[in-house]
Coordinates of C-alpha atoms in Angstrom, one line a residue:
Chain A
M1 CA 4.4 18.0 36.5
K2 CA 7.2 17.8 33.8
N3 CA 5.6 14.4 32.7
L4 CA 1.9 16.4 32.3
N5 CA 3.7 18.6 30.1
K6 CA 5.2 16.0 27.9
S7 CA 2.0 14.2 27.7
I8 CA 0.4 17.4 26.9
K9 CA 2.8 18.1 24.2
G10 CA 2.6 14.5 23.0
I11 CA -1.1 14.3 22.5
G12 CA -0.8 17.6 20.6
V13 CA 1.8 16.1 18.2
F14 CA -0.1 13.2 17.7
L15 CA -3.2 14.9 16.8
L16 CA -1.5 17.3 14.2
Y17 CA -0.1 13.9 12.8
I18 CA -3.4 12.7 12.3
L19 CA -5.3 15.9 11.2
V20 CA -3.0 17.3 8.7
P21 CA -2.9 14.6 6.4
M22 CA -6.5 14.2 6.3
L23 CA -6.7 17.6 4.8
L24 CA -4.3 17.2 2.3
P25 CA -4.2 15.5 -1.1
S26 CA -2.8 11.7 -1.8
I27 CA 0.7 11.1 -1.6
T28 CA -0.1 9.0 -4.7
S29 CA -1.9 11.4 -6.5
S30 CA -1.4 11.5 -10.1
N31 CA -1.4 15.6 -10.1
T32 CA 2.2 16.6 -9.7
K33 CA 1.1 20.1 -8.0
D34 CA -0.6 17.8 -5.1
L35 CA 2.6 16.0 -4.5
Y36 CA 4.6 19.3 -4.0
I37 CA 2.0 20.5 -1.7
N38 CA 1.6 17.3 0.3
I39 CA 5.3 17.0 0.9
G40 CA 5.8 20.6 1.6
I41 CA 3.3 20.7 4.2
M42 CA 4.1 17.3 5.6
F43 CA 7.8 18.7 5.5
L44 CA 6.7 22.0 7.6
L45 CA 4.9 19.4 10.1
L46 CA 8.5 17.4 10.6
L47 CA 10.1 20.9 11.2
L48 CA 7.4 21.7 13.8
F49 CA 7.8 18.1 15.5
I50 CA 11.9 18.4 15.5
F51 CA 11.7 22.1 16.9
V52 CA 9.2 20.7 19.7
Y53 CA 11.7 18.0 20.9
K54 CA 15.0 19.6 19.6
E55 CA 16.5 19.4 23.1
D56 CA 15.8 15.6 23.1
I57 CA 16.7 15.0 19.8
I58 CA 20.1 16.9 20.2
K59 CA 21.0 14.7 23.5
D60 CA 20.0 11.6 21.2
I61 CA 22.3 12.5 18.3
K62 CA 25.2 13.4 20.5
A63 CA 24.6 9.7 22.3
F64 CA 24.6 7.9 19.0
N65 CA 27.5 9.9 17.8
A66 CA 29.3 8.8 20.9
R67 CA 29.2 5.2 20.2
F68 CA 28.6 5.5 16.5
F69 CA 29.8 2.1 15.3
K70 CA 28.3 0.0 18.2
N71 CA 25.0 1.8 17.3
I72 CA 25.0 1.3 13.8
C73 CA 26.1 -2.6 14.4
K74 CA 23.1 -2.7 16.6
S75 CA 20.5 -0.8 14.2
L76 CA 22.1 -3.0 11.2
A77 CA 20.7 -5.9 13.6
Y78 CA 17.6 -4.9 14.3
S79 CA 17.0 -4.3 10.1
A80 CA 17.9 -7.7 9.5
I81 CA 15.6 -8.8 12.2
L82 CA 13.0 -6.5 10.6
I83 CA 13.7 -7.5 6.9
V84 CA 13.8 -11.2 7.6
G85 CA 10.7 -10.9 9.7
L86 CA 8.4 -9.4 7.4
L87 CA 9.8 -11.6 4.5
I88 CA 8.4 -14.6 6.7
V89 CA 5.4 -12.7 7.5
S90 CA 4.4 -12.1 4.2
I91 CA 5.3 -15.4 3.1
I92 CA 2.8 -17.0 5.7
L93 CA 0.3 -14.3 4.7
V94 CA 0.3 -15.5 1.1
E95 CA 0.5 -19.2 1.7
V96 CA -1.7 -19.7 4.5
F97 CA -4.3 -16.8 4.6
H98 CA -3.9 -15.8 0.8
V99 CA -3.5 -12.0 1.9
T100 CA -1.0 -10.1 0.3
Y101 CA 0.4 -6.8 1.4
N102 CA 2.9 -4.4 -0.2
N103 CA 5.0 -2.3 1.7
S104 CA 7.3 -1.3 -1.2
S105 CA 4.4 -0.1 -3.4
L106 CA 4.8 3.6 -2.4
I107 CA 8.4 3.6 -3.0
D108 CA 7.9 1.9 -6.2
S109 CA 5.2 4.4 -7.2
L110 CA 7.4 7.6 -6.5
L111 CA 10.5 6.1 -7.8
H112 CA 8.5 6.0 -11.0
K113 CA 7.8 9.7 -11.0
N114 CA 10.5 11.6 -9.2
I115 CA 13.4 9.9 -7.6
F116 CA 13.9 13.4 -5.6
L117 CA 10.8 13.1 -4.2
L118 CA 11.2 9.8 -3.0
I119 CA 14.4 10.5 -1.2
I120 CA 12.7 13.6 0.6
Y121 CA 9.2 11.9 1.6
V122 CA 10.3 8.4 2.2
F123 CA 13.8 8.9 3.6
I124 CA 13.6 12.0 5.4
I125 CA 9.9 13.3 6.1
S126 CA 8.2 9.8 6.5
L127 CA 10.8 8.3 8.3
F128 CA 11.7 10.7 11.0
T129 CA 8.0 12.1 11.4
E130 CA 6.8 8.2 12.4
Q131 CA 9.8 7.7 14.6
I132 CA 9.1 10.9 16.8
V133 CA 5.3 10.5 16.7
F134 CA 5.1 6.4 17.2
R135 CA 8.2 6.0 19.3
K136 CA 9.2 9.4 21.2
V137 CA 5.5 10.7 21.6
F138 CA 4.0 6.9 23.0
K139 CA 7.4 6.3 25.2
D140 CA 6.9 9.8 26.6
I141 CA 3.4 9.0 27.6
L142 CA 3.1 5.3 28.5
Q143 CA 5.7 4.5 31.3
N144 CA 4.9 0.6 30.9
K145 CA 7.6 -0.6 28.4
Y146 CA 5.2 -3.7 27.4
F147 CA 2.2 -1.4 27.0
F148 CA 4.1 1.0 25.3
I149 CA 5.9 -1.5 22.5
I150 CA 2.3 -3.2 21.9
F151 CA 0.0 -0.1 21.8
S152 CA 2.3 2.0 19.8
S153 CA 2.9 -0.8 17.3
L154 CA -1.0 -1.3 16.9
V155 CA -1.6 2.2 16.5
Y156 CA 1.3 2.5 13.9
A157 CA 0.0 -0.5 11.9
F158 CA -3.4 1.1 11.9
C159 CA -2.1 4.4 10.8
Q160 CA -0.4 3.2 7.9
I161 CA -3.3 1.3 6.4
G162 CA -6.3 2.2 8.4
Y163 CA -7.8 4.5 5.8
N164 CA -8.0 1.5 3.5
I165 CA -9.7 -1.1 5.9
S166 CA -13.0 -2.2 4.5
S167 CA -13.2 -5.7 5.3
T168 CA -12.0 -8.4 7.8
N169 CA -9.5 -9.6 5.0
D170 CA -8.0 -6.3 5.2
L171 CA -7.3 -6.6 8.7
F172 CA -4.4 -9.3 8.1
T173 CA -2.9 -6.5 6.3
L174 CA -2.0 -4.8 9.6
I175 CA 0.1 -7.7 11.1
P176 CA 3.2 -7.0 8.8
F177 CA 2.9 -3.2 10.0
A178 CA 2.2 -4.4 13.6
F179 CA 5.7 -6.1 13.3
A180 CA 7.6 -3.5 11.8
G181 CA 6.1 -1.2 14.9
I182 CA 7.2 -3.9 17.3
I183 CA 10.6 -3.6 16.5
L184 CA 10.9 -0.5 16.0
S185 CA 9.4 0.2 19.3
V186 CA 11.7 -2.6 21.1
S187 CA 15.1 -1.0 19.4
Y188 CA 14.2 2.3 20.9
E189 CA 13.1 1.0 24.1
K190 CA 16.2 -0.8 24.4
S191 CA 18.6 2.0 23.2
N192 CA 16.6 4.9 24.6
N193 CA 17.7 6.9 21.7
L194 CA 15.3 8.1 19.0
I195 CA 18.0 8.0 16.6
T196 CA 18.3 3.9 16.6
P197 CA 14.6 3.3 15.4
C198 CA 15.3 6.1 12.8
V199 CA 18.6 4.2 11.6
V200 CA 17.1 0.8 11.7
Y201 CA 14.2 2.1 9.2
L202 CA 16.2 3.9 6.9
F203 CA 18.4 0.5 6.5
Y204 CA 15.2 -1.4 5.9
D205 CA 13.8 1.6 3.3
L206 CA 17.7 1.3 1.6
F207 CA 16.7 -2.6 1.4
I208 CA 13.3 -1.8 -0.3
L209 CA 14.8 0.9 -2.5
L210 CA 17.7 -1.6 -3.9
N211 CA 15.1 -4.6 -4.4
S212 CA 12.6 -2.1 -6.3
I213 CA 15.5 -0.9 -8.8
Chain B
M1 CA 34.7 -4.8 18.9
K2 CA 34.9 -8.4 17.9
K3 CA 31.1 -8.9 19.0
E4 CA 30.1 -5.6 17.1
F5 CA 32.0 -7.4 13.8
S6 CA 30.0 -10.5 14.3
I7 CA 26.7 -8.7 14.7
T8 CA 27.4 -6.7 11.5
L9 CA 28.4 -10.0 9.5
I10 CA 25.5 -11.6 10.7
S11 CA 23.0 -9.0 9.9
L12 CA 24.6 -8.0 6.5
L13 CA 24.2 -11.9 5.5
L14 CA 20.6 -12.3 6.6
I15 CA 20.1 -9.2 4.5
V16 CA 21.5 -10.4 1.4
I17 CA 19.4 -13.9 1.8
A18 CA 16.4 -11.9 2.4
G19 CA 17.3 -10.1 -0.9
L20 CA 18.2 -13.3 -2.8
V21 CA 14.7 -14.8 -1.3
N22 CA 12.8 -11.8 -2.9
H23 CA 14.7 -11.9 -6.2
I24 CA 13.7 -15.6 -6.5
I25 CA 10.1 -14.9 -5.8
D26 CA 10.0 -12.1 -8.7
A27 CA 12.5 -14.2 -11.1
K28 CA 9.4 -17.0 -11.0
D29 CA 6.6 -14.5 -11.9
I30 CA 8.7 -13.2 -14.9
K31 CA 9.2 -17.0 -16.0
I32 CA 5.4 -17.2 -16.3
Q33 CA 5.1 -13.9 -18.1
N34 CA 7.5 -15.0 -20.9
K35 CA 5.5 -18.2 -21.3
D36 CA 2.2 -17.0 -21.5
L37 CA 2.9 -14.3 -23.9
L38 CA 3.4 -16.8 -26.8
S39 CA 0.0 -18.1 -26.7
S40 CA -2.4 -16.2 -29.2
D41 CA -6.2 -16.0 -29.6
T42 CA -8.3 -17.5 -32.4
L43 CA -11.7 -18.7 -32.2
I44 CA -14.3 -16.2 -31.4
H45 CA -18.0 -15.9 -31.5
I46 CA -19.7 -12.8 -30.8
S47 CA -24.0 -12.8 -30.5
K48 CA -25.9 -9.4 -30.5
T49 CA -29.4 -9.4 -28.5
R50 CA -31.2 -6.1 -28.9
T51 CA -34.1 -5.2 -26.5
K52 CA -36.0 -2.4 -25.9
D53 CA -33.6 -0.7 -23.8
E54 CA -30.4 -2.3 -24.5
I55 CA -28.1 -4.2 -26.8
T56 CA -26.1 -7.1 -25.5
Y57 CA -23.2 -8.6 -27.3
E58 CA -22.4 -11.9 -25.7
V59 CA -18.8 -13.1 -26.6
V60 CA -17.6 -16.6 -26.5
D61 CA -13.8 -16.6 -26.7
K62 CA -13.0 -20.5 -27.2
S63 CA -9.3 -20.2 -27.6
K64 CA -9.2 -18.6 -24.1
N65 CA -12.4 -20.4 -22.3
L66 CA -13.9 -17.2 -21.8
T67 CA -17.4 -15.9 -22.0
Y68 CA -18.4 -12.5 -21.1
S69 CA -21.1 -10.1 -22.5
W70 CA -20.9 -6.2 -23.1
T71 CA -24.5 -4.2 -22.5
F72 CA -25.0 -0.8 -23.9
P73 CA -27.9 1.4 -23.8
N74 CA -30.4 1.2 -27.0
D75 CA -30.4 4.7 -28.1
E76 CA -29.7 7.1 -30.8
A77 CA -26.7 8.2 -29.2
F78 CA -25.1 5.1 -29.0
A79 CA -25.9 4.0 -32.4
S80 CA -24.4 7.4 -34.1
S81 CA -21.3 7.4 -31.9
L82 CA -20.8 3.4 -32.7
K83 CA -20.5 4.3 -36.4
D84 CA -17.4 7.2 -35.7
N85 CA -15.5 5.4 -32.9
M86 CA -15.3 1.8 -33.1
E87 CA -15.6 -1.2 -34.8
I88 CA -17.7 -3.2 -32.2
D89 CA -17.3 -6.6 -33.5
L90 CA -13.4 -6.8 -33.6
D91 CA -12.7 -4.5 -30.5
L92 CA -15.2 -6.2 -27.8
R93 CA -12.7 -9.1 -27.3
L94 CA -10.9 -8.9 -24.1
Q95 CA -8.0 -10.9 -22.2
L96 CA -7.8 -12.3 -18.6
L97 CA -4.7 -12.2 -17.6
T98 CA -5.0 -14.4 -14.7
D99 CA -2.1 -16.4 -14.9
I100 CA 0.3 -14.4 -16.9
K101 CA 2.3 -11.4 -15.1
N102 CA 2.0 -7.9 -16.2
K103 CA 5.1 -6.5 -15.1
D104 CA 4.0 -3.0 -14.8
I105 CA 1.0 -3.9 -13.0
D106 CA 3.2 -6.3 -10.6
N107 CA 5.3 -3.5 -10.1
L108 CA 2.3 -1.6 -8.4
V109 CA -0.1 -4.4 -7.0
S110 CA 1.2 -7.2 -5.3
N111 CA -2.2 -8.9 -4.3
E112 CA -1.9 -12.4 -5.3
D113 CA -5.8 -12.5 -5.8
K114 CA -5.8 -10.1 -8.8
L115 CA -7.5 -10.4 -12.1
I116 CA -6.1 -8.4 -14.5
I117 CA -8.9 -7.6 -17.7
A118 CA -7.4 -6.0 -20.9
F119 CA -9.4 -4.8 -23.5
N120 CA -8.7 -5.1 -27.2
H121 CA -10.1 -1.6 -27.7
H122 CA -8.2 1.0 -26.1
G123 CA -9.7 4.7 -25.3
E124 CA -13.1 5.9 -24.6
L125 CA -16.6 4.2 -25.4
P126 CA -19.1 5.8 -27.4
T127 CA -21.2 5.2 -24.3
K128 CA -21.2 3.9 -20.7
A129 CA -20.7 -0.2 -21.2
K130 CA -22.0 -3.0 -18.6
I131 CA -19.5 -5.9 -18.7
K132 CA -20.7 -9.3 -17.4
L133 CA -17.8 -11.7 -17.0
D134 CA -17.4 -15.2 -16.1
V135 CA -14.7 -15.4 -13.0
S136 CA -15.7 -18.5 -11.7
S137 CA -12.3 -20.0 -12.1
K138 CA -10.5 -17.3 -9.8
Y139 CA -13.0 -16.0 -7.3
N140 CA -16.1 -17.9 -5.1
D141 CA -19.6 -16.9 -5.2
G142 CA -20.7 -14.1 -2.8
E143 CA -17.2 -12.8 -2.7
K144 CA -17.1 -8.7 -2.8
L145 CA -14.5 -7.7 -5.3
Y146 CA -12.7 -4.3 -5.7
L147 CA -12.5 -2.7 -9.4
Y148 CA -9.4 -0.7 -10.0
Y149 CA -8.4 1.1 -13.7
Y150 CA -4.6 0.8 -14.8
N151 CA -3.7 4.3 -15.8
E152 CA -0.3 3.5 -18.1
E153 CA 0.3 6.9 -18.9
E154 CA 0.8 8.1 -15.0
E155 CA 1.6 4.5 -13.9
Q156 CA -0.8 4.3 -11.4
I157 CA -3.6 2.0 -10.2
E158 CA -7.0 4.3 -9.6
Y159 CA -9.7 3.0 -7.8
I160 CA -13.1 2.6 -9.6
E161 CA -15.4 1.1 -7.2
N162 CA -15.8 -2.0 -4.6
G163 CA -18.6 -4.4 -3.3
I164 CA -18.7 -6.1 -6.7
I165 CA -20.2 -9.4 -5.6
V166 CA -19.5 -12.3 -7.5
K167 CA -23.2 -14.1 -8.5
N168 CA -23.2 -17.7 -10.1
G169 CA -19.8 -17.4 -10.9
T170 CA -20.0 -13.9 -12.9
I171 CA -19.7 -10.4 -12.0
E172 CA -20.9 -7.1 -13.5
F173 CA -19.2 -3.7 -13.7
E174 CA -20.0 -0.5 -16.0
I175 CA -17.0 1.2 -17.5
T176 CA -16.8 4.3 -19.7
H177 CA -13.5 3.6 -21.6
C178 CA -11.1 0.9 -22.2
S179 CA -7.8 0.0 -21.2
K180 CA -6.4 -2.5 -18.4
Y181 CA -8.7 -3.1 -15.5
L182 CA -8.0 -5.2 -12.5
L183 CA -10.1 -6.9 -10.0
T184 CA -8.9 -8.0 -6.4
A185 CA -10.7 -9.3 -3.5
S186 CA -8.7 -7.1 -1.3
I187 CA -8.0 -3.3 -1.1
V188 CA -5.0 -2.2 -3.1
Q189 CA -2.9 -0.5 -0.6
D190 CA -1.5 2.5 -2.8
A191 CA -4.4 2.7 -5.5
V192 CA -5.3 6.5 -6.1
N193 CA -9.0 7.5 -4.9
N194 CA -9.2 4.4 -2.6
P195 CA -12.4 4.8 -0.2
K196 CA -11.4 6.3 3.1
N197 CA -13.0 4.9 5.9
I198 CA -13.1 8.0 8.0
N199 CA -15.6 6.6 10.6
I200 CA -12.9 3.8 11.7
I201 CA -10.2 6.0 11.3
I202 CA -12.0 8.5 13.9
I203 CA -13.3 5.8 16.3
V204 CA -9.9 4.6 16.4
M205 CA -8.1 7.7 17.0
V206 CA -10.7 8.7 19.7
V207 CA -9.4 5.5 21.6
V208 CA -6.1 6.5 21.2
I209 CA -6.5 10.0 22.5
I210 CA -8.5 8.5 25.4
V211 CA -5.8 5.9 26.5
L212 CA -2.8 8.7 26.1
I213 CA -5.1 11.0 28.3
G214 CA -6.0 8.2 30.8
A215 CA -2.4 7.1 30.9
T216 CA -1.3 10.9 31.6
L217 CA -3.7 11.1 34.3
F218 CA -3.0 7.8 36.0
Q219 CA 0.7 8.5 36.0
N220 CA 0.3 12.2 37.4
K221 CA -2.0 11.0 40.2
K222 CA 0.6 8.3 41.3

């Protein structure tokens, strides 16, 4: 019964994550008002998700803090794998398949507009919302760890660029996102702590930001 | 503790190497830009063809080995606005930035296959114009291209249309104002107003929900 409750809660969170952005203006919209509306509503959504999983999140924060240095080291190692892996994947895509993807363009775009928006959206809203939805929700529902890692990574990749797929060529751009999803899901599976993939992705975002400046 | 310290050091080293590789790739792009900015255009020939419905200006730019044409509707509105708004012979020229890198656009669009089209004339055209352009050096026949507009004020890429098919090495598209445009064979992920493929999204999301519900029921049954 406990599992059923977790699953229902998870499916509800996933549905909200999918449906709410569909009703919102694009985050890359030229209209500043649209941007604030988008960021405000996504922030409220994140607060709702945190409220739904507050007990588990508090438990994870305490567990992470208990072995803080060790967990930071592990997260840094996963980030290094993520950064180097994505660099290799993007080089292969460009050189072999002549396909490019840009995982830093949102950061570049927001960096040009407003550094405050960048920090709020990329480093808080997007980071935590994605980890709650694609790591926490999927792991709660899918108990087979291999199925969880593969399925959650594919759905994560699709949610990142699914809107934009209009040709078979665009499907190649799923690969880097799926790779990122696998690393994040493995880090969560191994640590059993939601803060780990959050910190891994935080390091990755910082790397992208430093490269963009 | 020693193990963690080693992991941290190796991770930081890998991250620094990845950063350096990224910078080397960027530096290579900037080098090409400086080299190409030195070149300047000289020889240009414009011929005009008038039919009942359209006026076509065919431009052969020998200095850039470019051939393209502009087609405007042959009506009074075009003729009168032309006098007020633009010196057509001078402003019809455009540049194809195939090899040179435009740093502003490169920051936003990483697609290696992009072709930047920069017009001499900036601003609104007197009327909608059809442009026919030779892109045979960049794209193959049958390829479907996306057309984007670079909004310099907002520093963003805006989607215009897709499905522009390369036929006999040329493409045709319509514009209403001149600035910088870019063509790509693949979508620019963070462009504004990209076409949203809602059908695929809905199908995939329904499948995901079914899998999640199925997993829930299966595990609960066990």
